[in-house]
């Protein structure tokens, strides 16, 4: 899919959902994405293998670009599409089923980072927060995010919708051992800063001149003790005492801005 100068109608096999039925779950090894930004970014991603696009005609008209003539498109009503996605999901007339993204390795992200920050998330399990952090990572030039397989949500339509297209552009590394990943970052010259409210050091005073790995823990619990022990420094955001803390995705956005504005 390419972006032409003018919007063109998407072409594909016109069909209709039979009976308007859907399980709400993707086929094995597939993921369903919805919403214009998430679907358009996935269609533009050459690393995605696409299976099928369900859409209203208005949804198709909202997309930029052109699909191959044989791309499988099935037209449906908005109510029919709602049966293919999570309850009350804002699909905007577009639901795409495609293969999950291939695994990304931390060493490859470090090699391509060129000093850009890397975000490490410890037990951030809310897919909306993860998606929002991916969006901020894209906005402020982070090289990628790192999560632990057992303590993070899987790739999903909720993550993709919250990321507003960033799921396709920000490498997402999933590791078995997060502490080992932090050691690998240190060996590559990254200064690991854990964000916490339990320190007097503000983030601006903890930032190094070189590459930074920003480590954030789950809301409430924060970083686990072992993960905190693998940080080179702990820092806090200088927020007003009128509020106890920020949502983890908001904190990530503020911290990434501070790193970018050094």
Coordinates of C-alpha atoms in Angstrom, one line a residue:
X1 CA 0.0 0.0 0.0
X2 CA 1.4 3.4 -0.9
X3 CA 0.3 6.9 -0.2
X4 CA -0.5 8.8 -3.4
X5 CA -0.9 12.5 -3.8
X6 CA -4.7 12.2 -3.9
X7 CA -6.9 9.9 -2.0
X8 CA -8.0 7.0 -4.1
X9 CA -10.8 4.5 -3.5
X10 CA -9.5 1.2 -2.1
X11 CA -10.1 -1.7 -4.4
X12 CA -10.7 -5.2 -3.4
X13 CA -13.2 -8.1 -3.6
X14 CA -16.5 -6.6 -2.6
X15 CA -18.5 -9.0 -0.5
X16 CA -20.8 -9.0 2.5
X17 CA -20.5 -10.6 5.9
X18 CA -22.8 -13.7 5.7
X19 CA -25.5 -13.3 8.4
X20 CA -23.5 -10.6 10.1
X21 CA -21.9 -13.1 12.4
X22 CA -18.5 -13.1 14.0
X23 CA -16.8 -14.8 16.9
X24 CA -15.0 -11.6 18.1
X25 CA -11.8 -13.6 18.1
X26 CA -9.1 -13.8 15.4
X27 CA -8.0 -17.0 13.8
X28 CA -5.1 -18.9 15.4
X29 CA -1.8 -16.9 15.0
X30 CA -3.7 -13.9 13.8
X31 CA -4.7 -10.6 15.4
X32 CA -7.6 -8.3 14.7
X33 CA -6.9 -4.5 14.5
X34 CA -9.5 -1.8 14.3
X35 CA -9.8 1.9 13.9
X36 CA -8.5 4.0 11.0
X37 CA -5.0 4.9 12.3
X38 CA -4.2 1.3 13.5
X39 CA -5.6 -0.3 10.3
X40 CA -4.0 2.1 7.9
X41 CA -0.6 1.8 9.6
X42 CA -0.8 -2.0 9.5
X43 CA -1.7 -1.9 5.8
X44 CA 1.3 0.3 5.1
X45 CA 3.6 -1.9 7.1
X46 CA 5.5 -4.3 4.7
X47 CA 6.3 -6.6 7.6
X48 CA 2.6 -7.4 8.1
X49 CA 0.9 -10.4 6.4
X50 CA -2.7 -9.4 5.9
X51 CA -5.6 -11.9 5.8
X52 CA -8.7 -9.9 5.4
X53 CA -10.2 -6.4 5.8
X54 CA -13.8 -6.0 6.9
X55 CA -15.1 -2.5 6.3
X56 CA -18.0 -0.2 5.8
X57 CA -17.8 1.8 2.6
X58 CA -17.3 5.0 4.7
X59 CA -14.4 3.3 6.5
X60 CA -12.8 2.4 3.2
X61 CA -13.3 6.0 1.9
X62 CA -11.5 7.3 5.0
X63 CA -8.3 5.5 4.1
X64 CA -5.4 7.0 2.1
X65 CA -3.7 4.8 -0.4
X66 CA -4.6 1.9 -2.7
X67 CA -4.7 -1.8 -2.1
X68 CA -3.7 -4.5 -4.7
X69 CA -6.7 -5.5 -6.9
X70 CA -7.0 -8.9 -5.3
X71 CA -6.8 -7.7 -1.6
X72 CA -9.6 -9.5 0.3
X73 CA -12.1 -6.8 1.3
X74 CA -15.6 -7.7 2.7
X75 CA -18.1 -4.9 3.1
X76 CA -20.4 -4.9 6.1
X77 CA -22.5 -2.7 8.3
X78 CA -21.1 -1.0 11.4
X79 CA -23.2 -3.3 13.6
X80 CA -21.8 -6.4 11.9
X81 CA -18.2 -5.1 12.4
X82 CA -18.9 -4.6 16.1
X83 CA -19.4 -8.4 16.4
X84 CA -15.8 -8.9 15.2
X85 CA -14.1 -6.8 17.9
X86 CA -14.0 -6.2 21.6
X87 CA -17.2 -5.0 23.2
X88 CA -17.8 -1.3 22.4
X89 CA -14.5 -1.0 20.5
X90 CA -14.5 2.1 18.3
X91 CA -13.8 0.3 15.0
X92 CA -14.5 3.4 12.8
X93 CA -15.8 1.1 10.1
X94 CA -12.5 -0.9 9.7
X95 CA -11.4 -4.3 11.0
X96 CA -8.3 -5.9 9.7
X97 CA -7.2 -9.5 10.5
X98 CA -3.5 -10.1 10.0
X99 CA -0.6 -12.1 11.3
X100 CA 1.1 -11.1 14.5
X101 CA 4.4 -9.2 14.1
X102 CA 7.6 -11.2 14.1
X103 CA 9.7 -11.3 17.3
X104 CA 12.1 -8.4 17.8
X105 CA 15.5 -8.9 19.5
X106 CA 17.0 -6.4 21.9
X107 CA 20.4 -6.7 20.3
X108 CA 19.0 -5.6 17.0
X109 CA 17.2 -2.6 18.6
X110 CA 20.3 -1.5 20.4
X111 CA 22.3 -1.8 17.2
X112 CA 19.9 0.4 15.3
X113 CA 19.1 2.8 18.1
X114 CA 22.0 5.3 17.4
X115 CA 21.7 6.6 21.0
X116 CA 17.9 7.0 21.0
X117 CA 16.3 6.1 24.4
X118 CA 14.8 2.7 25.0
X119 CA 11.8 2.2 27.3
X120 CA 11.7 -0.8 29.7
X121 CA 8.3 -1.7 31.3
X122 CA 8.1 -3.8 34.4
X123 CA 4.6 -5.4 34.9
X124 CA 2.7 -2.8 32.9
X125 CA -0.2 -5.0 32.1
X126 CA -3.0 -2.6 30.9
X127 CA -3.1 -2.7 27.1
X128 CA -4.4 0.9 26.9
X129 CA -1.3 2.0 28.9
X130 CA 1.0 0.0 26.7
X131 CA -0.5 1.4 23.6
X132 CA -0.2 4.9 24.9
X133 CA 3.4 4.4 25.7
X134 CA 4.1 3.1 22.2
X135 CA 2.5 6.3 20.9
X136 CA 4.7 8.5 23.1
X137 CA 7.8 6.4 22.1
X138 CA 7.0 7.1 18.5
X139 CA 6.4 10.8 19.2
X140 CA 9.7 11.4 21.0
X141 CA 12.0 9.2 19.0
X142 CA 12.5 6.2 21.3
X143 CA 14.3 3.3 19.7
X144 CA 11.9 0.7 21.1
X145 CA 10.2 -0.7 24.2
X146 CA 11.0 -3.8 26.2
X147 CA 8.5 -5.9 28.2
X148 CA 8.6 -9.2 30.0
X149 CA 6.5 -11.9 28.3
X150 CA 4.8 -13.0 31.5
X151 CA 4.0 -9.6 32.8
X152 CA 2.7 -7.7 29.7
X153 CA -0.4 -7.8 27.5
X154 CA -0.1 -9.6 24.2
X155 CA -0.3 -7.8 20.8
X156 CA -4.0 -7.0 20.3
X157 CA -6.4 -4.6 18.8
X158 CA -6.7 -2.7 22.0
X159 CA -2.9 -2.1 22.1
X160 CA -2.9 -1.1 18.4
X161 CA -5.9 1.3 18.8
X162 CA -4.3 3.0 21.8
X163 CA -1.0 3.2 20.0
X164 CA -2.7 5.0 17.1
X165 CA -0.4 3.4 14.5
X166 CA 2.8 3.3 16.6
X167 CA 2.6 -0.5 17.0
X168 CA 3.8 -0.7 13.4
X169 CA 6.7 1.6 13.8
X170 CA 8.2 1.2 17.3
X171 CA 10.0 -2.1 17.9
X172 CA 8.5 -4.1 20.8
X173 CA 10.9 -6.5 22.4
X174 CA 9.5 -9.2 24.6
X175 CA 12.0 -11.0 26.8
X176 CA 11.9 -13.8 29.3
X177 CA 14.2 -12.1 31.9
X178 CA 13.8 -8.4 32.3
X179 CA 16.8 -8.1 34.6
X180 CA 19.1 -9.7 32.0
X181 CA 17.7 -7.3 29.4
X182 CA 18.8 -4.4 31.7
X183 CA 22.3 -6.0 32.0
X184 CA 22.5 -6.1 28.2
X185 CA 21.5 -2.5 28.0
X186 CA 24.2 -1.6 30.5
X187 CA 26.8 -3.5 28.5
X188 CA 25.8 -1.5 25.4
X189 CA 26.5 1.8 27.2
X190 CA 22.9 2.7 28.3
X191 CA 22.4 4.5 31.6
X192 CA 19.4 2.9 33.3
X193 CA 17.1 5.3 35.1
X194 CA 14.2 3.9 37.1
X195 CA 11.2 6.3 37.5
X196 CA 9.8 6.3 41.0
X197 CA 8.3 8.6 43.5
X198 CA 10.5 7.3 46.3
X199 CA 13.6 9.5 45.7
X200 CA 14.6 13.1 46.0
X201 CA 16.5 13.2 42.7
X202 CA 14.5 14.7 39.9
X203 CA 14.8 13.3 36.4
X204 CA 16.6 16.3 34.9
X205 CA 19.4 15.9 37.4
X206 CA 19.7 12.1 36.7
X207 CA 19.9 12.3 32.9
X208 CA 23.3 11.4 31.4
X209 CA 24.9 12.8 28.3
X210 CA 24.8 9.4 26.6
X211 CA 22.0 6.9 25.8
X212 CA 19.3 6.4 28.3
X213 CA 17.1 3.4 29.2
X214 CA 14.0 4.6 30.9
X215 CA 12.5 2.0 33.3
X216 CA 8.9 2.2 34.5
X217 CA 6.9 0.0 36.8
X218 CA 3.3 -0.8 37.2
X219 CA 1.0 1.8 38.7
X220 CA 0.7 1.4 42.5
X221 CA 3.3 -1.3 42.9
X222 CA 6.1 0.4 40.9
X223 CA 9.2 -1.5 39.9
X224 CA 10.0 -4.9 41.5
X225 CA 12.9 -4.8 43.8
X226 CA 15.2 -6.8 41.5
X227 CA 14.4 -4.5 38.6
X228 CA 15.1 -1.4 40.7
X229 CA 18.4 -2.9 41.8
X230 CA 19.4 -3.1 38.1
X231 CA 19.0 0.6 37.6
X232 CA 22.0 3.0 37.7
X233 CA 19.9 5.8 39.1
X234 CA 16.4 6.4 40.4
X235 CA 14.6 9.6 39.7
X236 CA 11.1 11.2 40.0
X237 CA 9.1 13.7 38.0
X238 CA 8.8 17.1 39.8
X239 CA 5.0 17.0 40.0
X240 CA 2.9 19.2 42.3
X241 CA 1.9 17.8 45.7
X242 CA -1.7 18.3 44.7
X243 CA -1.6 14.9 43.1
X244 CA 0.1 11.8 44.3
X245 CA 1.3 10.3 41.0
X246 CA 0.7 10.2 37.2
X247 CA -0.7 7.4 35.2
X248 CA 2.3 5.3 33.9
X249 CA 1.6 6.3 30.3
X250 CA 1.5 10.0 31.2
X251 CA 4.7 9.6 33.2
X252 CA 6.4 7.9 30.2
X253 CA 5.4 10.7 27.9
X254 CA 6.7 13.4 30.2
X255 CA 10.0 11.5 30.8
X256 CA 10.5 10.9 27.1
X257 CA 10.0 14.6 26.4
X258 CA 12.6 15.5 29.0
X259 CA 15.1 13.1 27.4
X260 CA 14.4 14.4 24.0
X261 CA 14.7 18.0 25.2
X262 CA 18.1 17.5 26.8

